[in-house]
mmCIF file of C-alpha atoms and ligand atoms in Angstrom:
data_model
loop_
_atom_site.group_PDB
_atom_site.id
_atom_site.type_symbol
_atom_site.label_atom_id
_atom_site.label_comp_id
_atom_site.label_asym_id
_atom_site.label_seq_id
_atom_site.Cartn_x
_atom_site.Cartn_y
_atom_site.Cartn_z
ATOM 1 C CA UNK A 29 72.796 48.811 141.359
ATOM 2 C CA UNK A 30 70.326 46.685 143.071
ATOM 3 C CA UNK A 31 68.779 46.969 146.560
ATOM 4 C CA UNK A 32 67.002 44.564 148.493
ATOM 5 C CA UNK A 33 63.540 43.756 149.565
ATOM 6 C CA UNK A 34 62.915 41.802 152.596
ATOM 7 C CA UNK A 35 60.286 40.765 154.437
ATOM 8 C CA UNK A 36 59.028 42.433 157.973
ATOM 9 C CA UNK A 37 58.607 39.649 159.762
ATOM 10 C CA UNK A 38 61.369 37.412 158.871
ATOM 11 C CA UNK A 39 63.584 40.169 157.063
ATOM 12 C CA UNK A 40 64.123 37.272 154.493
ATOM 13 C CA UNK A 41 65.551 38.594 150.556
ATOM 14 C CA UNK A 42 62.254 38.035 148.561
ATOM 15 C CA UNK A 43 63.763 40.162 145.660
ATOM 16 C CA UNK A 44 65.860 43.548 144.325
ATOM 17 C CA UNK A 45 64.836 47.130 143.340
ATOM 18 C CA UNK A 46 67.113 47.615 140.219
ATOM 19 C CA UNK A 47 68.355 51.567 140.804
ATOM 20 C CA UNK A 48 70.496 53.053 137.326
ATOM 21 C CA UNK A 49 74.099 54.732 138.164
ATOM 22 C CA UNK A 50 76.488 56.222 135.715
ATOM 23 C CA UNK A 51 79.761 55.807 136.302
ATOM 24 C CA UNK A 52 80.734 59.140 134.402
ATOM 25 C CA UNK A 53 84.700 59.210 133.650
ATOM 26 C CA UNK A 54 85.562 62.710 135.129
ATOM 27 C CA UNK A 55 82.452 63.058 137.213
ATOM 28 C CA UNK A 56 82.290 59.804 139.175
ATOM 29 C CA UNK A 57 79.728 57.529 140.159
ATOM 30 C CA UNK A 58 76.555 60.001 139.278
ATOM 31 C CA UNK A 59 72.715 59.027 141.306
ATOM 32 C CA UNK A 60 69.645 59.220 138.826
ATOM 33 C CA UNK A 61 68.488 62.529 139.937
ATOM 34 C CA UNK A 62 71.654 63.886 137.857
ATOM 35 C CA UNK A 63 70.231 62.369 134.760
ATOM 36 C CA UNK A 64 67.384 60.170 134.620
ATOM 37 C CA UNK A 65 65.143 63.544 134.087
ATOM 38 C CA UNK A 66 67.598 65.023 131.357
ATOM 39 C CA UNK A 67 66.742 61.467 129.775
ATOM 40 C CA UNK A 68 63.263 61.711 130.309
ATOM 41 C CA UNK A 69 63.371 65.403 128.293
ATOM 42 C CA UNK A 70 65.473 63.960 125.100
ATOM 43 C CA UNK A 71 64.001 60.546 125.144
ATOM 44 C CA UNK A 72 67.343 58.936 125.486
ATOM 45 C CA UNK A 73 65.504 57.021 128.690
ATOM 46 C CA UNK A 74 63.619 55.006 126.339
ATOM 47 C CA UNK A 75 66.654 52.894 125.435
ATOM 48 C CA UNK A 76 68.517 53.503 128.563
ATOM 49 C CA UNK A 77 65.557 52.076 130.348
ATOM 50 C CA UNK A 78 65.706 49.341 128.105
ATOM 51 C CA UNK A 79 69.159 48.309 128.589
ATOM 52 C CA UNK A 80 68.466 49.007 132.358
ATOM 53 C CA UNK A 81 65.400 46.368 132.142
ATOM 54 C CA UNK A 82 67.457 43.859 130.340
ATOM 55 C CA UNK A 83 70.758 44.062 132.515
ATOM 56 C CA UNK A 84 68.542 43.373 135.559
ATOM 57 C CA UNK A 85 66.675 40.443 134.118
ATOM 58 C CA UNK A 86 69.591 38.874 133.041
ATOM 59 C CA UNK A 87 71.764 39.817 135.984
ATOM 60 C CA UNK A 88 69.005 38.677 138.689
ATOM 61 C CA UNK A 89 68.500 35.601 136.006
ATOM 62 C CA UNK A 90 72.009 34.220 136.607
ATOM 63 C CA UNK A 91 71.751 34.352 140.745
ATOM 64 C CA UNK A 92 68.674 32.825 140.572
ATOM 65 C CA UNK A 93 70.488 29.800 138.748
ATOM 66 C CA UNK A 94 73.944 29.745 140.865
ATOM 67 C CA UNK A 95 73.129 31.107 144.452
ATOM 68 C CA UNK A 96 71.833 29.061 147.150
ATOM 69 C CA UNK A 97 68.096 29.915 148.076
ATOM 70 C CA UNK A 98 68.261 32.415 145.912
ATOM 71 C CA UNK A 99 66.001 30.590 143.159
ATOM 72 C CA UNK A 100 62.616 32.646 143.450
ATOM 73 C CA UNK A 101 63.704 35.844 143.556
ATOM 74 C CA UNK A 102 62.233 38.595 142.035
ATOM 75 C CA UNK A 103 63.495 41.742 140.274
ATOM 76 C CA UNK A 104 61.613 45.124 140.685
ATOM 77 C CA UNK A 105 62.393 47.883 137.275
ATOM 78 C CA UNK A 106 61.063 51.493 137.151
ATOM 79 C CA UNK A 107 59.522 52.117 133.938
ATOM 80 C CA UNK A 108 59.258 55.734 133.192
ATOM 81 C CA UNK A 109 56.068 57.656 131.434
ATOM 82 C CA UNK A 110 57.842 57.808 128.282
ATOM 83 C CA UNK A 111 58.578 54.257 128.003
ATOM 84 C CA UNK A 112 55.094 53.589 129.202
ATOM 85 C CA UNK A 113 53.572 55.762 126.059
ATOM 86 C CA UNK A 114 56.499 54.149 123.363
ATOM 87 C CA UNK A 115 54.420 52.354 120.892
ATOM 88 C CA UNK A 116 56.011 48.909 121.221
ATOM 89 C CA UNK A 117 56.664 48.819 125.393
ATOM 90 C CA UNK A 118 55.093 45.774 125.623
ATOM 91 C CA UNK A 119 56.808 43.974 122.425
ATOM 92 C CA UNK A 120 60.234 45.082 124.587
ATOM 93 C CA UNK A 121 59.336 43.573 127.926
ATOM 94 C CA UNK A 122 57.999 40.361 126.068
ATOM 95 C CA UNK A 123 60.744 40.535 124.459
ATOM 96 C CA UNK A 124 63.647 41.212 127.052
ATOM 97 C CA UNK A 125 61.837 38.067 129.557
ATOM 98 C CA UNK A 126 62.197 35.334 126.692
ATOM 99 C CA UNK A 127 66.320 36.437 126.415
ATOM 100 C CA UNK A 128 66.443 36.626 129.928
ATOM 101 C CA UNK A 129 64.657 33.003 130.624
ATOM 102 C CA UNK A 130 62.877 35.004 133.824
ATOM 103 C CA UNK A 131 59.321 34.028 134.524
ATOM 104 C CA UNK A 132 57.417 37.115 133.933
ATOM 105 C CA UNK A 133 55.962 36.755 137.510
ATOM 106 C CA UNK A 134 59.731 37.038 138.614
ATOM 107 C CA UNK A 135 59.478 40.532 136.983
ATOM 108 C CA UNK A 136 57.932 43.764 138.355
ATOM 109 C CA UNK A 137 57.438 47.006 136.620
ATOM 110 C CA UNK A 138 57.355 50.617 138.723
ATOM 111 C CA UNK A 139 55.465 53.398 137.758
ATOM 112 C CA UNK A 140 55.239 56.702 139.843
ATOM 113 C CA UNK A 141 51.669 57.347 141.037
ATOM 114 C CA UNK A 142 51.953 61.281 139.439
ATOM 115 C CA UNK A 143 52.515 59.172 136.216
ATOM 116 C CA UNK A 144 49.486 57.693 136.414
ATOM 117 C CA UNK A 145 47.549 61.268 137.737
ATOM 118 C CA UNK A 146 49.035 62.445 134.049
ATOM 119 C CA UNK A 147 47.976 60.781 130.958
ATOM 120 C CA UNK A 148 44.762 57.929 131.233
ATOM 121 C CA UNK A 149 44.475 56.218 128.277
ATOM 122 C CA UNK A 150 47.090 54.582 126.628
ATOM 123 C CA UNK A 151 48.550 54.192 129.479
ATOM 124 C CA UNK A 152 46.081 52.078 131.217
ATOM 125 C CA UNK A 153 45.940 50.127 127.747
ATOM 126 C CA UNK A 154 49.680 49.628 128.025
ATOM 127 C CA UNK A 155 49.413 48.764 131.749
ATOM 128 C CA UNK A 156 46.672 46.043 130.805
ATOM 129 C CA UNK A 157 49.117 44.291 128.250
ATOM 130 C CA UNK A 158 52.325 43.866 130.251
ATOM 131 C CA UNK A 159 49.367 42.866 132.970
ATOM 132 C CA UNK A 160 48.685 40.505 130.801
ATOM 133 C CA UNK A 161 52.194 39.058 130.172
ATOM 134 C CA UNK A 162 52.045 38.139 133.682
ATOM 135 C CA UNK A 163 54.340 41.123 134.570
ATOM 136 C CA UNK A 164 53.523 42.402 138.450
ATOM 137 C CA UNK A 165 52.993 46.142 138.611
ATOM 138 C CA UNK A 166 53.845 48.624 141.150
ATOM 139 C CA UNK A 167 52.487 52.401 142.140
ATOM 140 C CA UNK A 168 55.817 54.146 143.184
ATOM 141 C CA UNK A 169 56.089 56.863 145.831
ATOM 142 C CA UNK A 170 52.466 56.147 146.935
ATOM 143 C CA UNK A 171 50.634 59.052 148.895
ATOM 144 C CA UNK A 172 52.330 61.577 146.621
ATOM 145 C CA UNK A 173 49.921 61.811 143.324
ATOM 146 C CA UNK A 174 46.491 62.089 143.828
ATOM 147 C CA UNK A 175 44.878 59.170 142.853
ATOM 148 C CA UNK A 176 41.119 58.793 143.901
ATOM 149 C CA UNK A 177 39.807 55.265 145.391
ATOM 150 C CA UNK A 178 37.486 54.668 142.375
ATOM 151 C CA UNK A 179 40.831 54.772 140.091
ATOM 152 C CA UNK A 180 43.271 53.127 142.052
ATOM 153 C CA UNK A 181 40.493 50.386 142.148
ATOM 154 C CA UNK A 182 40.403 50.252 138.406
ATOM 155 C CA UNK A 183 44.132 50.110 137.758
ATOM 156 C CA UNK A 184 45.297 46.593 136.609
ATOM 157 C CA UNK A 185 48.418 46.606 139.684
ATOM 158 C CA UNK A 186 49.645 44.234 142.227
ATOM 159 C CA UNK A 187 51.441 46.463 144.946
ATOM 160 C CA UNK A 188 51.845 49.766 146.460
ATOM 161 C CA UNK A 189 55.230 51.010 147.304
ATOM 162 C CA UNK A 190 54.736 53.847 150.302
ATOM 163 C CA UNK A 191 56.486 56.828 149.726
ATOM 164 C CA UNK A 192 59.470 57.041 152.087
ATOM 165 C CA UNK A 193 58.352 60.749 152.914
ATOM 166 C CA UNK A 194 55.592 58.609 155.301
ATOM 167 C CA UNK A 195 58.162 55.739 156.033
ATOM 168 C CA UNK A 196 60.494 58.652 157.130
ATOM 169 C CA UNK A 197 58.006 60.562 159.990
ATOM 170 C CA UNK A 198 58.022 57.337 161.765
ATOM 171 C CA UNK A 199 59.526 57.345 165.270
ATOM 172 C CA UNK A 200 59.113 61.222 164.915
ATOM 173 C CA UNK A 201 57.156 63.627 166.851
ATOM 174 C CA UNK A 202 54.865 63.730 163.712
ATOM 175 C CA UNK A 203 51.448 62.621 165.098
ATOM 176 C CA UNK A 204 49.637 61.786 161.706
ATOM 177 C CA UNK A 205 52.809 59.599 160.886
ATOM 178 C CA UNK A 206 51.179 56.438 162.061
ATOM 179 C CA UNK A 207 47.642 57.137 161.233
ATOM 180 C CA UNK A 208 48.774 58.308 157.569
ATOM 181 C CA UNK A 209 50.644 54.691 157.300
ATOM 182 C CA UNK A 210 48.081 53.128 158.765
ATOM 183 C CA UNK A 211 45.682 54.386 156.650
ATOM 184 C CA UNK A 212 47.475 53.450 153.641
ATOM 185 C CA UNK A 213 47.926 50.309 154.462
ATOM 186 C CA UNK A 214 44.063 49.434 155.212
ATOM 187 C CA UNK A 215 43.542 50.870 151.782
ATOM 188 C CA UNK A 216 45.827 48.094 149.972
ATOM 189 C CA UNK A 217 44.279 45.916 152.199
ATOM 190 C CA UNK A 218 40.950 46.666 150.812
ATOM 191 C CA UNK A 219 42.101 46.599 147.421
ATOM 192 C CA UNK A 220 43.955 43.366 147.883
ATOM 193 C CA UNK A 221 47.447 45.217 147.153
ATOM 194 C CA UNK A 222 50.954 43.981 148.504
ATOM 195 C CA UNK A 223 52.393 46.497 150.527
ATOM 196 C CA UNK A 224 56.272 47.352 150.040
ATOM 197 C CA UNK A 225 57.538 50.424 152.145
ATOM 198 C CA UNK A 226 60.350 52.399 151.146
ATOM 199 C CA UNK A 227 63.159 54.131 152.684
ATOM 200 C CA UNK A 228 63.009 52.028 155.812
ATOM 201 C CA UNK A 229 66.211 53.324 157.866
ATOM 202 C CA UNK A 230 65.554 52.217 161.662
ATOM 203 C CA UNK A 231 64.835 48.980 163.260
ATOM 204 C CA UNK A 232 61.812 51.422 164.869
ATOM 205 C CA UNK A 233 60.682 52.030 161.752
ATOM 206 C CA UNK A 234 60.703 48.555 160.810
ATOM 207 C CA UNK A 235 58.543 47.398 164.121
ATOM 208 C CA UNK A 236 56.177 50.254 163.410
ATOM 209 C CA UNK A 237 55.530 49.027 160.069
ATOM 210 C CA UNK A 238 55.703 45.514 160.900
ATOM 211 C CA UNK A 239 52.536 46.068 163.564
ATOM 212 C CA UNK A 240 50.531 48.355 160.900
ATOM 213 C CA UNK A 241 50.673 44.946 158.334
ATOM 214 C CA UNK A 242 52.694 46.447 156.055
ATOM 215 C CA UNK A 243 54.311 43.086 153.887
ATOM 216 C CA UNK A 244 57.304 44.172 152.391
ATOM 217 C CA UNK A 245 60.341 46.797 152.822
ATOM 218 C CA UNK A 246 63.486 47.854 151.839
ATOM 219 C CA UNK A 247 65.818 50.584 153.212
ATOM 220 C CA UNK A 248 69.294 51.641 155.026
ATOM 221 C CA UNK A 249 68.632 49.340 157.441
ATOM 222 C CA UNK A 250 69.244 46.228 155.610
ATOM 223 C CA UNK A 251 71.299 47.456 153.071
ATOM 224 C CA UNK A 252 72.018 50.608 150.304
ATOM 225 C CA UNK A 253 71.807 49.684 146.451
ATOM 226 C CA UNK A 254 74.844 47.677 145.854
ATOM 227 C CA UNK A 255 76.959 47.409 142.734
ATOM 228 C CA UNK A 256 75.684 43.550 141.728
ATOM 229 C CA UNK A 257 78.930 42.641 142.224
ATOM 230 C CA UNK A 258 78.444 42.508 145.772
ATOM 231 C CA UNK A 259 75.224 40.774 145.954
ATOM 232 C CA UNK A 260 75.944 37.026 146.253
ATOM 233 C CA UNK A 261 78.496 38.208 149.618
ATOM 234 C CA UNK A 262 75.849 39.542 150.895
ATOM 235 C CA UNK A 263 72.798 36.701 150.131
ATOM 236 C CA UNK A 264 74.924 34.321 151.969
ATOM 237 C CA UNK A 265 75.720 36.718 154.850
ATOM 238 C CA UNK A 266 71.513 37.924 155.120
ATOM 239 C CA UNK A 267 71.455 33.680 155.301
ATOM 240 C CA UNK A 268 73.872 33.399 158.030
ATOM 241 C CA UNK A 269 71.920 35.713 159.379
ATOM 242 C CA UNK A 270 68.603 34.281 159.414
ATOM 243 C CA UNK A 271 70.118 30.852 160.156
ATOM 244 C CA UNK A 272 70.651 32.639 163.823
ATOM 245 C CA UNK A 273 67.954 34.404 164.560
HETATM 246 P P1 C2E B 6 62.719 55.407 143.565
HETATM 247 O O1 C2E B 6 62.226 54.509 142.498
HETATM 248 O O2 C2E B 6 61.720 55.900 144.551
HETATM 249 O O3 C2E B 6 63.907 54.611 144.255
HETATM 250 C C1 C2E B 6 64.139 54.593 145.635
HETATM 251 C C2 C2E B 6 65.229 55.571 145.997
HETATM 252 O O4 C2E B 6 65.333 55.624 147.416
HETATM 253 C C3 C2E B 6 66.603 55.183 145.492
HETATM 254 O O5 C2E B 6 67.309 56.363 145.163
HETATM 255 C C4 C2E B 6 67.233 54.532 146.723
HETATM 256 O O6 C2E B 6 68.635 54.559 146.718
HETATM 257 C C5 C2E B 6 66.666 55.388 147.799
HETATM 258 N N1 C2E B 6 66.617 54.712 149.090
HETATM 259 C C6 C2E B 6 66.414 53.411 149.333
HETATM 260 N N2 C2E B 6 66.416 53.153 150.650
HETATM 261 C C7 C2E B 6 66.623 54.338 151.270
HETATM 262 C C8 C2E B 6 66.726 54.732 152.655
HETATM 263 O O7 C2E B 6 66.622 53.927 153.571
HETATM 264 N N3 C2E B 6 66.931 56.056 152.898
HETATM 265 C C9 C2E B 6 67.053 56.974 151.897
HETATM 266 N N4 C2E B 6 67.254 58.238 152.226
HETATM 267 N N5 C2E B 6 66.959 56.629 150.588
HETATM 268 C C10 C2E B 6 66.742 55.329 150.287
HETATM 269 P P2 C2E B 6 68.134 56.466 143.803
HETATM 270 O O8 C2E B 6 68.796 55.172 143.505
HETATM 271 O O9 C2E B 6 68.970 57.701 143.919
HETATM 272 O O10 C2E B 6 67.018 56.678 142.725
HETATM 273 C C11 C2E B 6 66.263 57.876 142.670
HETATM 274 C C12 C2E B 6 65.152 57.781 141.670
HETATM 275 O O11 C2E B 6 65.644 57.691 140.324
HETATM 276 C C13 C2E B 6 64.301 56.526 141.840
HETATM 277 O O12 C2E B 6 63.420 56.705 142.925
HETATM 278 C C14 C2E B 6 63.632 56.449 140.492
HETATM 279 O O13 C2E B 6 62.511 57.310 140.434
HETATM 280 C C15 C2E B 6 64.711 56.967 139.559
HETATM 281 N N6 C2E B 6 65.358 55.817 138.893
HETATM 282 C C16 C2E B 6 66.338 55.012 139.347
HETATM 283 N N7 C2E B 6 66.663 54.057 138.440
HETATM 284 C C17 C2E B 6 65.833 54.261 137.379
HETATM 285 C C18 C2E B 6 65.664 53.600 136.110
HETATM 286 O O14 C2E B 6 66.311 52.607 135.773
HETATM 287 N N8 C2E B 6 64.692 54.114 135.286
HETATM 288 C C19 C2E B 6 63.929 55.197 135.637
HETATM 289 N N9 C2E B 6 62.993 55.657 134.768
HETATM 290 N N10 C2E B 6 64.061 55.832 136.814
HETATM 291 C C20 C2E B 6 65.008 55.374 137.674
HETATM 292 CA CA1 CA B 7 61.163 52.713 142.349
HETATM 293 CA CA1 CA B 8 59.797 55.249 145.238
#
């Protein structure tokens, strides 16, 4: 499933978060949290991230080639610790761009902040050589590791993605909502990080974010991960759209 990632001030498509489902054939269509960590335990999400990774480049590959406007769009993966440790990560994302015929700065990797908190070394290493491919890196659920300054500085990563636990308190009666945002944001600022909020479910939310300088979002409010069958329907409609307003 993919879900989109618009801008704040012109809520214009700029890319897709690709989000796993398994259509089980008794149980239905099951959410990650059902699986993804079962996978995690075995090590079966080393080639189901794979095949996850390679379905979205090829997938987001083809609209970028047949949809109107929809050239330079960008496709967002998580990448999970044990894929990050696997010996030959980086020979597999090299590998899975040339099939694909994406740019590699048309692809971004995600990796949870408490991933990062967990294992240093080789993991940095790794980090360094998909870097290097020209690959964009994220921090997932920012705000919920505990990463200090000094380290975030020295990380080799492009944007932040704020938690949507601090997206969420927004238009609450939870005073340290706004300064927590705020304060998040000034920090990517400072490190010269893009900005993508999560969760983003009210147009209040949205304004909020909008006037703390916050770049990038994606939520309910624009649209649910979609089946990618529904994507180009809904491209052209965001167009329409933005043609209007
Ligand atoms: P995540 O990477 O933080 O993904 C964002 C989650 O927030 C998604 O849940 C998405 O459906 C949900 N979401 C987006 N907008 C909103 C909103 O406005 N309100 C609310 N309440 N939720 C929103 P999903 O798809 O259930 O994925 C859950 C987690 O499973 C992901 O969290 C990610 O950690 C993991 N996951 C998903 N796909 C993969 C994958 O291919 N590989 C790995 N390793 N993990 C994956
Ligand atoms: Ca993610
Ligand atoms: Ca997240």
């Amino acid at each position: 499933y993919y879900q989109p990632v618009l801008t704040l001030d012109t809520q214009a498509v700029v890319g897709f978060e690709a989000l796993v489902r398994w259509k089980h054939p008794s149980l239905g269509l099951l959410p990650p949290d059902q699986f993804v960590a079962v996978a995690e335990e075995t090590g079966l999400i080393v080639p189901l991230g794979e095949w996850v990774l390679k379905q979205a480049l090829d997938q987001v590959a083809g609209w970028r080639s047949r949809l109107p406007g929809a050239a330079d769009l960008w496709v967002s993966v998580n990448l999970s610790a044990r894929q990050l440790r696997a010996r030959n990560v980086v020979d597999m994302v090299a590998d899975a761009l040339l099939t694909s015929g994406m740019p590699p700065n048309a692809l971004q990797l995600e990796i949870t902040e408490s991933v990062l908190m967990d294992e240093v070394g080789p993991t940095i290493d790794a980090m360094k050589a998909i870097r290097a491919l020209g690959v964009q890196l994220a921090i997932d659920d920012f705000g919920t590791g505990y990463s200090s300054l000094s380290y975030l500085k020295s990380l080799p990563v492009s944007s932040i993605k704020i938690d949507r636990s601090f997206v969420g308190c927004l238009g609450s009666d939870d005073a340290s909502a706004i300064p927590l945002v705020d304060a998040i944001v000034s920090m990517a600022r400072a490190l010269d990080l893009e900005v993508v909020a999560e969760g983003v479910e009210t147009a209040v939310q949205r304004e909020t974010l909008l006037e703390l300088g916050a770049g990038l979002a994606q939520g309910y409010l624009w649209s649910r991960p979609l089946e990618p069958g529904l994507i180009p329907a809904w491209i052209a409609a965001r167009a329409r759209v933005a043609s209007i307003t």
